[in-house]
Amino acid sequence: VLQFDDIDKYFGETHVLKDITLNIDTSEVCVIVGPSGSGKSTLLRCANRLEEIQNGEIRLDGQSISAVDADVNRLRQRIGMVFQSFNLFPHKTALENVTLAPRKVKNLPDKEATQRAENLLDEVGLLEQSSSYPNQLSGGQKQRVAIARALAMEPKIMLFDEVTSALDPELVGEVLGVMRDLAGDGMTMMVVTHEMGFAREVGDRVVLMADGRIVESASPTSFFENPSTTRGKQFLSKLL
Ligand code: ATP
Ligand code: MG
């Protein structure tokens, strides 16, 4: 579904993504781990073209995302992204947050957009909070609305960047649960997270980044039980 082909990304002189080649298959859950500053967020941001790359190509279903003439708005509709900070519209209800883009961008009639949003809010366990405003919701609830909002555009792939990092520990599980359900439904996902339990149980593959490179890419079982690189071993030894 999503292909990174030999990409390089620089911020000025700083080379932050080095020769990244990665293919995400349909329904794959690819978990990206690695130390702070290794380039995980930048990689996701390049996939959504929030950042430009300097070399290589990124494709979604064979269509270039990184080409100068790519239809960025259309591509972004097919790539859902959820960040650490929820970025909900504060003066709109949960339901309105979810219906907004389908109505504005896809011109979905109100009734259909509302129906779809209610189904999604139900799926993330928040139907009863439909008319609540973000400041009336917990962090975990806000993050679940943010996920529903991204799903409302019916994306081909979902990108998650440390979506549980800002949450109180007791709220992390409900958000990971929603992501687990989504994976179970066959959604293609790229997930940057520090939640190693999630990586192990839900991930199909774990990709370790260090210093702008992919240093290891393996099934969760082999990554956690028998990392093949020194970097992998170092990373795991720091977890406990
Ligand atoms: P963390 O785990 O802390 O979120 P990360 O793996 O997501 O880290 P990135 O945020 O992708 O790392 O950053 C990779 C490198 O790019 C870092 O050295 C960072 O300082 C640099 N960087 C990120 N964004 C910018 C920017 N807008 N301008 C300049 N440098 C940047
Ligand atoms: Mg980051």
Tab-separated table of C-alpha atoms and ligand atoms in Angstrom:
chain	number	residue	atom	x	y	z
A	1	VAL	CA	0.000	0.000	0.000
A	2	LEU	CA	2.614	2.508	1.120
A	3	GLN	CA	6.122	2.404	-0.273
A	4	PHE	CA	9.140	4.391	0.796
A	5	ASP	CA	11.787	4.051	-1.838
A	6	ASP	CA	15.287	5.065	-0.873
A	7	ILE	CA	14.266	8.342	0.676
A	8	ASP	CA	16.459	11.042	2.161
A	9	LYS	CA	15.256	13.972	4.195
A	10	TYR	CA	17.339	16.944	5.279
A	11	PHE	CA	16.482	19.802	7.587
A	12	GLY	CA	18.969	22.316	6.276
A	13	GLU	CA	22.310	20.596	6.681
A	14	THR	CA	20.977	17.933	9.006
A	15	HIS	CA	20.416	14.582	7.376
A	16	VAL	CA	17.469	13.188	9.347
A	17	LEU	CA	16.237	10.322	7.143
A	18	LYS	CA	18.933	8.293	5.458
A	19	ASP	CA	18.178	5.903	2.643
A	20	ILE	CA	14.885	4.703	4.020
A	21	THR	CA	13.263	1.876	2.093
A	22	LEU	CA	10.123	0.409	3.586
A	23	ASN	CA	7.015	-1.234	2.154
A	24	ILE	CA	3.838	-1.385	4.156
A	25	ASP	CA	1.490	-4.110	2.912
A	26	THR	CA	-2.294	-4.114	2.949
A	27	SER	CA	-3.605	-4.785	6.465
A	28	GLU	CA	-0.102	-4.721	7.896
A	29	VAL	CA	0.501	-3.120	11.280
A	30	CYS	CA	4.028	-1.746	11.164
A	31	VAL	CA	5.274	-0.479	14.508
A	32	ILE	CA	8.125	2.039	14.428
A	33	VAL	CA	10.300	2.268	17.503
A	34	GLY	CA	13.563	3.996	18.281
A	35	PRO	CA	15.230	6.601	20.451
A	36	SER	CA	14.219	10.253	20.541
A	37	GLY	CA	15.444	12.119	17.491
A	38	SER	CA	15.855	9.004	15.356
A	39	GLY	CA	13.416	10.314	12.735
A	40	LYS	CA	10.195	8.431	13.489
A	41	SER	CA	7.874	11.446	13.370
A	42	THR	CA	9.633	12.863	10.342
A	43	LEU	CA	9.079	9.584	8.497
A	44	LEU	CA	5.333	9.707	9.189
A	45	ARG	CA	5.170	13.386	8.307
A	46	CYS	CA	6.857	12.707	4.964
A	47	ALA	CA	4.242	10.017	4.251
A	48	ASN	CA	1.542	12.644	4.612
A	49	ARG	CA	3.634	15.211	2.828
A	50	LEU	CA	3.766	17.475	5.841
A	51	GLU	CA	7.483	17.410	5.045
A	52	GLU	CA	9.195	17.322	1.666
A	53	ILE	CA	11.850	14.738	0.892
A	54	GLN	CA	15.040	15.434	-1.036
A	55	ASN	CA	15.714	12.018	-2.587
A	56	GLY	CA	13.691	8.940	-3.392
A	57	GLU	CA	9.989	8.458	-3.727
A	58	ILE	CA	6.976	7.703	-1.567
A	59	ARG	CA	3.973	6.015	-3.165
A	60	LEU	CA	0.484	5.156	-2.030
A	61	ASP	CA	-1.031	2.350	-4.094
A	62	GLY	CA	1.574	3.062	-6.724
A	63	GLN	CA	0.778	6.767	-6.929
A	64	SER	CA	3.542	9.174	-6.044
A	65	ILE	CA	3.034	11.231	-2.913
A	66	SER	CA	6.357	12.956	-3.192
A	67	ALA	CA	6.193	14.104	-6.841
A	68	VAL	CA	5.991	17.883	-7.203
A	69	ASP	CA	2.722	17.600	-9.099
A	70	ALA	CA	1.083	15.095	-6.723
A	71	ASP	CA	-2.469	15.972	-5.714
A	72	VAL	CA	-1.620	16.430	-2.048
A	73	ASN	CA	-5.154	17.097	-0.874
A	74	ARG	CA	-6.486	13.978	-2.499
A	75	LEU	CA	-3.652	11.857	-1.175
A	76	ARG	CA	-4.140	13.194	2.337
A	77	GLN	CA	-7.764	12.095	2.237
A	78	ARG	CA	-6.491	8.561	1.853
A	79	ILE	CA	-3.966	8.768	4.673
A	80	GLY	CA	-5.372	9.272	8.152
A	81	MET	CA	-3.062	10.700	10.773
A	82	VAL	CA	-3.383	10.981	14.533
A	83	PHE	CA	-0.834	12.835	16.639
A	84	GLN	CA	0.136	13.001	20.279
A	85	SER	CA	-1.814	16.239	20.688
A	86	PHE	CA	-5.423	15.742	19.739
A	87	ASN	CA	-5.967	18.905	17.686
A	88	LEU	CA	-9.751	18.687	17.944
A	89	PHE	CA	-11.721	21.786	17.082
A	90	PRO	CA	-12.502	23.137	20.569
A	91	HIS	CA	-15.755	24.878	19.717
A	92	LYS	CA	-17.218	21.873	17.918
A	93	THR	CA	-18.827	18.821	19.509
A	94	ALA	CA	-17.369	15.341	19.152
A	95	LEU	CA	-19.909	14.630	16.428
A	96	GLU	CA	-19.165	17.859	14.569
A	97	ASN	CA	-15.442	17.162	14.757
A	98	VAL	CA	-16.050	13.853	13.008
A	99	THR	CA	-18.519	15.114	10.384
A	100	LEU	CA	-16.608	18.248	9.417
A	101	ALA	CA	-14.114	16.914	6.866
A	102	PRO	CA	-16.493	14.481	5.128
A	103	ARG	CA	-19.013	17.314	4.720
A	104	LYS	CA	-16.539	19.966	3.609
A	105	VAL	CA	-14.032	17.930	1.658
A	106	LYS	CA	-16.098	15.042	0.346
A	107	ASN	CA	-19.375	16.984	0.115
A	108	LEU	CA	-21.148	14.215	1.954
A	109	PRO	CA	-24.780	15.185	2.721
A	110	ASP	CA	-25.343	16.084	6.400
A	111	LYS	CA	-27.506	13.080	7.081
A	112	GLU	CA	-24.976	10.617	5.707
A	113	ALA	CA	-22.056	12.345	7.408
A	114	THR	CA	-23.919	12.212	10.724
A	115	GLN	CA	-24.793	8.560	10.272
A	116	ARG	CA	-21.203	7.697	9.487
A	117	ALA	CA	-19.903	9.745	12.417
A	118	GLU	CA	-22.318	8.091	14.829
A	119	ASN	CA	-21.208	4.672	13.670
A	120	LEU	CA	-17.567	5.639	14.165
A	121	LEU	CA	-18.169	7.199	17.576
A	122	ASP	CA	-19.986	4.012	18.521
A	123	GLU	CA	-17.010	1.951	17.375
A	124	VAL	CA	-14.645	3.939	19.575
A	125	GLY	CA	-17.116	3.707	22.469
A	126	LEU	CA	-18.178	7.355	22.515
A	127	LEU	CA	-21.675	7.476	21.080
A	128	GLU	CA	-22.965	8.915	24.357
A	129	GLN	CA	-20.446	11.743	24.173
A	130	SER	CA	-21.514	12.799	20.663
A	131	SER	CA	-22.634	16.229	21.761
A	132	SER	CA	-19.808	16.841	24.235
A	133	TYR	CA	-17.195	19.478	23.527
A	134	PRO	CA	-13.503	18.555	23.696
A	135	ASN	CA	-13.019	20.300	27.055
A	136	GLN	CA	-15.719	18.028	28.492
A	137	LEU	CA	-13.813	14.917	27.445
A	138	SER	CA	-10.874	13.092	29.028
A	139	GLY	CA	-7.592	12.820	27.137
A	140	GLY	CA	-8.357	9.235	26.185
A	141	GLN	CA	-11.800	10.213	24.944
A	142	LYS	CA	-10.384	13.113	22.939
A	143	GLN	CA	-7.858	10.820	21.336
A	144	ARG	CA	-10.604	8.351	20.430
A	145	VAL	CA	-12.591	11.184	18.809
A	146	ALA	CA	-9.428	12.118	16.887
A	147	ILE	CA	-9.178	8.536	15.629
A	148	ALA	CA	-12.866	8.515	14.630
A	149	ARG	CA	-12.348	11.814	12.847
A	150	ALA	CA	-9.461	10.404	10.818
A	151	LEU	CA	-11.455	7.272	9.993
A	152	ALA	CA	-14.400	9.330	8.748
A	153	MET	CA	-12.455	10.057	5.564
A	154	GLU	CA	-12.202	6.307	4.902
A	155	PRO	CA	-8.422	6.290	4.613
A	156	LYS	CA	-6.411	3.463	3.058
A	157	ILE	CA	-3.841	3.687	5.821
A	158	MET	CA	-3.674	5.198	9.284
A	159	LEU	CA	-0.547	6.795	10.747
A	160	PHE	CA	-0.270	7.095	14.530
A	161	ASP	CA	2.462	9.187	16.139
A	162	GLU	CA	2.772	8.484	19.870
A	163	VAL	CA	-0.957	8.874	20.323
A	164	THR	CA	-0.852	7.666	23.933
A	165	SER	CA	2.258	9.521	25.113
A	166	ALA	CA	0.400	12.523	26.514
A	167	LEU	CA	-2.228	10.460	28.310
A	168	ASP	CA	-2.514	9.577	31.971
A	169	PRO	CA	-1.491	5.934	32.332
A	170	GLU	CA	-5.005	4.772	33.168
A	171	LEU	CA	-6.288	6.183	29.850
A	172	VAL	CA	-3.702	4.551	27.602
A	173	GLY	CA	-5.469	1.187	27.441
A	174	GLU	CA	-8.723	2.497	25.992
A	175	VAL	CA	-6.915	4.155	23.096
A	176	LEU	CA	-4.701	1.147	22.407
A	177	GLY	CA	-7.859	-0.969	22.526
A	178	VAL	CA	-9.409	1.076	19.731
A	179	MET	CA	-6.218	0.711	17.691
A	180	ARG	CA	-6.177	-3.005	18.320
A	181	ASP	CA	-9.781	-3.293	17.069
A	182	LEU	CA	-8.879	-1.287	14.008
A	183	ALA	CA	-5.968	-3.614	13.272
A	184	GLY	CA	-8.313	-6.564	13.758
A	185	ASP	CA	-10.631	-5.082	11.148
A	186	GLY	CA	-7.760	-5.141	8.674
A	187	MET	CA	-6.736	-1.487	8.642
A	188	THR	CA	-3.236	-0.833	7.329
A	189	MET	CA	-1.340	1.024	10.029
A	190	MET	CA	2.013	2.642	10.764
A	191	VAL	CA	2.336	3.150	14.482
A	192	VAL	CA	5.076	5.058	16.282
A	193	THR	CA	4.845	4.086	19.926
A	194	HIS	CA	6.692	3.380	23.147
A	195	GLU	CA	4.078	0.800	24.085
A	196	MET	CA	6.045	-2.389	23.623
A	197	GLY	CA	3.120	-4.569	24.694
A	198	PHE	CA	1.141	-3.183	21.785
A	199	ALA	CA	4.078	-3.638	19.409
A	200	ARG	CA	4.415	-7.225	20.441
A	201	GLU	CA	0.776	-8.214	20.445
A	202	VAL	CA	-0.700	-6.155	17.612
A	203	GLY	CA	2.279	-5.455	15.369
A	204	ASP	CA	2.997	-7.586	12.331
A	205	ARG	CA	6.418	-6.037	12.098
A	206	VAL	CA	8.666	-3.914	14.268
A	207	VAL	CA	10.979	-1.399	12.618
A	208	LEU	CA	13.759	0.038	14.749
A	209	MET	CA	15.092	3.422	13.714
A	210	ALA	CA	18.307	4.959	14.960
A	211	ASP	CA	20.022	8.074	13.737
A	212	GLY	CA	17.784	8.433	10.681
A	213	ARG	CA	18.161	4.869	9.488
A	214	ILE	CA	16.187	1.669	9.696
A	215	VAL	CA	18.528	-0.554	11.640
A	216	GLU	CA	16.260	-3.507	12.159
A	217	SER	CA	12.993	-4.719	10.668
A	218	ALA	CA	11.597	-7.970	11.989
A	219	SER	CA	8.552	-9.791	13.288
A	220	PRO	CA	7.757	-8.794	16.875
A	221	THR	CA	8.704	-12.243	18.109
A	222	SER	CA	12.155	-12.213	16.601
A	223	PHE	CA	12.716	-8.536	17.426
A	224	PHE	CA	11.871	-8.892	21.105
A	225	GLU	CA	13.326	-12.323	21.642
A	226	ASN	CA	16.313	-12.316	19.393
A	227	PRO	CA	17.246	-8.915	17.955
A	228	SER	CA	19.746	-9.346	15.158
A	229	THR	CA	21.670	-6.102	15.609
A	230	THR	CA	23.665	-4.479	18.392
A	231	ARG	CA	21.387	-1.444	18.165
A	232	GLY	CA	18.392	-3.709	18.623
A	233	LYS	CA	19.942	-5.317	21.675
A	234	GLN	CA	20.848	-1.905	23.110
A	235	PHE	CA	17.346	-0.589	22.532
A	236	LEU	CA	15.751	-3.547	24.269
A	237	SER	CA	18.156	-3.475	27.188
A	238	LYS	CA	17.134	0.114	27.917
A	239	LEU	CA	13.454	-0.747	28.080
A	240	LEU	CA	13.548	-2.463	31.446
B	1	ATP	P1	10.870	11.603	19.367
B	1	ATP	O1	10.896	10.181	19.851
B	1	ATP	O2	11.492	12.518	20.351
B	1	ATP	O3	9.511	12.052	18.933
B	1	ATP	P2	11.586	11.241	16.577
B	1	ATP	O4	12.200	9.928	16.347
B	1	ATP	O5	10.153	11.401	16.234
B	1	ATP	O6	11.844	11.667	18.096
B	1	ATP	P3	11.995	13.422	14.752
B	1	ATP	O7	11.048	14.347	15.412
B	1	ATP	O8	11.565	12.789	13.483
B	1	ATP	O9	12.453	12.283	15.773
B	1	ATP	O10	13.342	14.205	14.526
B	1	ATP	C1	14.424	13.682	13.801
B	1	ATP	C2	15.523	14.708	13.726
B	1	ATP	O11	15.079	15.802	12.937
B	1	ATP	C3	15.929	15.296	15.066
B	1	ATP	O12	17.320	15.460	15.044
B	1	ATP	C4	15.238	16.625	15.098
B	1	ATP	O13	15.968	17.542	15.860
B	1	ATP	C5	15.207	17.016	13.643
B	1	ATP	N1	14.042	17.848	13.295
B	1	ATP	C6	12.754	17.478	13.404
B	1	ATP	N2	11.917	18.448	12.959
B	1	ATP	C7	12.713	19.459	12.558
B	1	ATP	C8	12.473	20.749	11.979
B	1	ATP	N3	11.242	21.178	11.713
B	1	ATP	N4	13.549	21.522	11.709
B	1	ATP	C9	14.801	21.090	11.945
B	1	ATP	N5	15.093	19.887	12.467
B	1	ATP	C10	14.083	19.079	12.773
B	2	MG	MG	8.471	11.943	17.314
